[in-house]
mmCIF file of C-alpha atoms in Angstrom:
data_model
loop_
_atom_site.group_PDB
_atom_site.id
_atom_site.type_symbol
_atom_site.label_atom_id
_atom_site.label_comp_id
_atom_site.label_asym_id
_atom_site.label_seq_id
_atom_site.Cartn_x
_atom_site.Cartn_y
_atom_site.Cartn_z
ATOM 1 C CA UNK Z 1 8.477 1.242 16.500
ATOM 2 C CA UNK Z 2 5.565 0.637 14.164
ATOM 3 C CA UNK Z 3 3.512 -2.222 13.579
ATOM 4 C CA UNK Z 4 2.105 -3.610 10.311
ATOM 5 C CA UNK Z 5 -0.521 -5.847 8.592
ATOM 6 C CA UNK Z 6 0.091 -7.699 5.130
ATOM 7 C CA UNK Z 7 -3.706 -7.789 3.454
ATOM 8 C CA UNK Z 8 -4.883 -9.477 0.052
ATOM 9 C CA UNK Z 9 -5.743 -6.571 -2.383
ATOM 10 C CA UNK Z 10 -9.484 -6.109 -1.835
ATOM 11 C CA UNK Z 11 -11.277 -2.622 -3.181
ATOM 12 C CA UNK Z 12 -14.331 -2.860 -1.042
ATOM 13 C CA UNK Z 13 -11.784 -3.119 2.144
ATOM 14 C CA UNK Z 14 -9.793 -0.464 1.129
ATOM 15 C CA UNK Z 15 -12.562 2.536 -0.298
ATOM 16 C CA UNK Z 16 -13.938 1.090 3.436
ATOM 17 C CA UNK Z 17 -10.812 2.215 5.112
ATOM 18 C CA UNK Z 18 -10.091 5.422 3.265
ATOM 19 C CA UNK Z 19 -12.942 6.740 3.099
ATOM 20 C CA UNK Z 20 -13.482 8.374 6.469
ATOM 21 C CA UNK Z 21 -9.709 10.317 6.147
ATOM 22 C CA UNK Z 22 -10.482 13.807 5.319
ATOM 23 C CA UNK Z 23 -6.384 14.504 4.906
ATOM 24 C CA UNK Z 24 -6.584 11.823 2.214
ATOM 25 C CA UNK Z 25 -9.108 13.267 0.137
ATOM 26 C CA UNK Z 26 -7.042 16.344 -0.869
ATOM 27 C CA UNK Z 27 -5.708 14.043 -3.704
ATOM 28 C CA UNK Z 28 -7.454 13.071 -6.663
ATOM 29 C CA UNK Z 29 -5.463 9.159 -6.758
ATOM 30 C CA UNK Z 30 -7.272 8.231 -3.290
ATOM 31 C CA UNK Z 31 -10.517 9.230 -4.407
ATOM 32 C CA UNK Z 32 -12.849 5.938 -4.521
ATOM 33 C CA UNK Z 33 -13.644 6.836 -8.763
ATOM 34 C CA UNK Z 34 -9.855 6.480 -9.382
ATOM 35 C CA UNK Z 35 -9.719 2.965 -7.198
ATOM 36 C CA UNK Z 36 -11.971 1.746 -8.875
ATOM 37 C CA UNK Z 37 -10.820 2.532 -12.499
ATOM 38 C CA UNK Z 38 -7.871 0.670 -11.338
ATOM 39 C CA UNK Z 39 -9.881 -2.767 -10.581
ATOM 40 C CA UNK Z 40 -10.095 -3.904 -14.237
ATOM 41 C CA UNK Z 41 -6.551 -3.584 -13.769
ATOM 42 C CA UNK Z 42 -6.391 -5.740 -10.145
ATOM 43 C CA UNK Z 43 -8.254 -8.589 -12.644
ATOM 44 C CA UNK Z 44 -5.029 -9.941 -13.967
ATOM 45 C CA UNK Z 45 -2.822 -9.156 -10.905
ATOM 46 C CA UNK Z 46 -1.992 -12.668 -9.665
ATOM 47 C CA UNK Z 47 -0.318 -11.257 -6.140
ATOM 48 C CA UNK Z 48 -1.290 -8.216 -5.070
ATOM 49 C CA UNK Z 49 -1.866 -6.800 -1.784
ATOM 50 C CA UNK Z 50 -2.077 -3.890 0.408
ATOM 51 C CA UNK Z 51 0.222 -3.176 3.912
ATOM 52 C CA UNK Z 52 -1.153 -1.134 6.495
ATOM 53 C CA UNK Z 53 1.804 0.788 8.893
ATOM 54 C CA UNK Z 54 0.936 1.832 12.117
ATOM 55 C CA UNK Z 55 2.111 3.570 14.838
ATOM 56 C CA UNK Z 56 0.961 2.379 18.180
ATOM 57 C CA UNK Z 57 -3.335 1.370 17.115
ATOM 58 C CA UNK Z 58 -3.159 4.020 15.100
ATOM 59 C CA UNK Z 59 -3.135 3.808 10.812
ATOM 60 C CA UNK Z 60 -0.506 5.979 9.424
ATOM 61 C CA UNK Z 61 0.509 4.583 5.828
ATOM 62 C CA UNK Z 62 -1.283 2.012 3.273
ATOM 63 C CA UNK Z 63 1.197 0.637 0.444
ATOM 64 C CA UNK Z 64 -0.234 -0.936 -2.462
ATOM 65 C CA UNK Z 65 2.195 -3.733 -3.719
ATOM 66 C CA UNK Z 66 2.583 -6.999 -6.064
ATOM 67 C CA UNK Z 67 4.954 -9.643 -6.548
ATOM 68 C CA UNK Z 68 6.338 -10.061 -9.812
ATOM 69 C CA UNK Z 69 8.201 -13.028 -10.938
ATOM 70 C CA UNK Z 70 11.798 -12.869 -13.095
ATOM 71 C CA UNK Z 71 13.068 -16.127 -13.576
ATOM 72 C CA UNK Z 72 14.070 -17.630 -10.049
ATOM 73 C CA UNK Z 73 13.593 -14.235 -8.375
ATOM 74 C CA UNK Z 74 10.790 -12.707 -6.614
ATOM 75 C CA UNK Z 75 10.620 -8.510 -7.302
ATOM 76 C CA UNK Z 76 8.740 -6.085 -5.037
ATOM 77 C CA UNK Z 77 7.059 -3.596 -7.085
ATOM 78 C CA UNK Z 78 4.186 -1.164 -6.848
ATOM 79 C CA UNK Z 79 0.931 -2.248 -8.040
ATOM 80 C CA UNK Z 80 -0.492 -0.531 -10.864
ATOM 81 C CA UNK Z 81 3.181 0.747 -11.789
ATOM 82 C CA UNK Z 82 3.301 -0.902 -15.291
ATOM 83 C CA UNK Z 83 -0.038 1.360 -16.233
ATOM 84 C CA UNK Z 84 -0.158 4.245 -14.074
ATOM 85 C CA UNK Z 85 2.843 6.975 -13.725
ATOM 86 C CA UNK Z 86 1.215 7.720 -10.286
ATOM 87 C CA UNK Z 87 2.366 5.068 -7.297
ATOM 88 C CA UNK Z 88 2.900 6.141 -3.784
ATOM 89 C CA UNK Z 89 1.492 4.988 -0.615
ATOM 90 C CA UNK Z 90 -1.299 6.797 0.807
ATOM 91 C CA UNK Z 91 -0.317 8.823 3.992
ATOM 92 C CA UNK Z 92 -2.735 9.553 6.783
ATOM 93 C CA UNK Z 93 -0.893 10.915 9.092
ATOM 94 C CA UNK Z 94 2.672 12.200 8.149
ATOM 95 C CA UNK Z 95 2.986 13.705 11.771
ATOM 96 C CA UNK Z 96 6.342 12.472 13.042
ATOM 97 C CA UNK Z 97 7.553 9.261 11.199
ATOM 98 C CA UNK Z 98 10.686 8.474 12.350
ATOM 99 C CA UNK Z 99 12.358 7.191 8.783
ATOM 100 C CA UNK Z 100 14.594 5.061 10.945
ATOM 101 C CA UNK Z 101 11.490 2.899 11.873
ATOM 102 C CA UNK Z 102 9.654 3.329 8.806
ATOM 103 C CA UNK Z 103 12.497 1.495 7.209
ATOM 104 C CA UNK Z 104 12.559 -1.334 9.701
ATOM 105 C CA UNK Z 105 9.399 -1.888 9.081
ATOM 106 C CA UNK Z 106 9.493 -2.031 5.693
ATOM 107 C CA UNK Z 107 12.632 -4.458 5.960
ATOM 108 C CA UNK Z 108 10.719 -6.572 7.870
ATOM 109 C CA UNK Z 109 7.550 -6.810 5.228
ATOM 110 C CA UNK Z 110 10.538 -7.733 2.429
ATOM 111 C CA UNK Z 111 11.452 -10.289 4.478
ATOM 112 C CA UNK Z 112 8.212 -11.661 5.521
ATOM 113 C CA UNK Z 113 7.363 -11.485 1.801
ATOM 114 C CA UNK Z 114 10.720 -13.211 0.803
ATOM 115 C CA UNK Z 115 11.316 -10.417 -2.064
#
């Protein structure tokens, strides 16, 4: 089973916490230049946030997510989605995740989240 932490959307945390993952760095959209071209963007982003998955201690996925609202309805969506055509979490370790777990885990961040 995996673990996770909900976190306010912070860039210095984040560049902190990617920054020492070599397998990260491969990709252009985790590089600390393209995080922060996004911040301008974070600016007017009322809720956003970040949610770290981990298996056992160890960090395995970061999502990057905000809550929009739509009348009386709250809506999960990917921050950034509305002005990039690039959103996906960034993987640090894709050894092994069971997708049966991952998706617990997720269901239990929509819930926490009320979305």
């Amino acid at each position: 089973m995996y673990n996770f932490k909900i976190n306010d959307f912070n860039f210095t945390e984040i560049k902190k916490k990617i920054k020492d993952y070599k397998d990260i760095k491969k990709s252009f959209f985790y590089e600390s230049e393209w995080i922060d071209s996004c911040l301008d963007l974070k600016l007017s982003k009322k809720q956003s946030f970040y949610v770290e998955i981990f298996k056992k201690d160890k960090l395995i996925m970061i999502f990057f997510f905000e809550i929009k609202h739509f009348l009386f309805t709250k809506i999960l969506n990917w921050l950034f989605v509305d002005n990039y055509n690039f959103v996906s979490p960034i993987i640090i370790d894709d050894e092994n995740i069971d997708k049966k777990y991952l998706k617990k885990t997720l269901d239990d961040v929509y819930k926490i989240l009320n979305v």
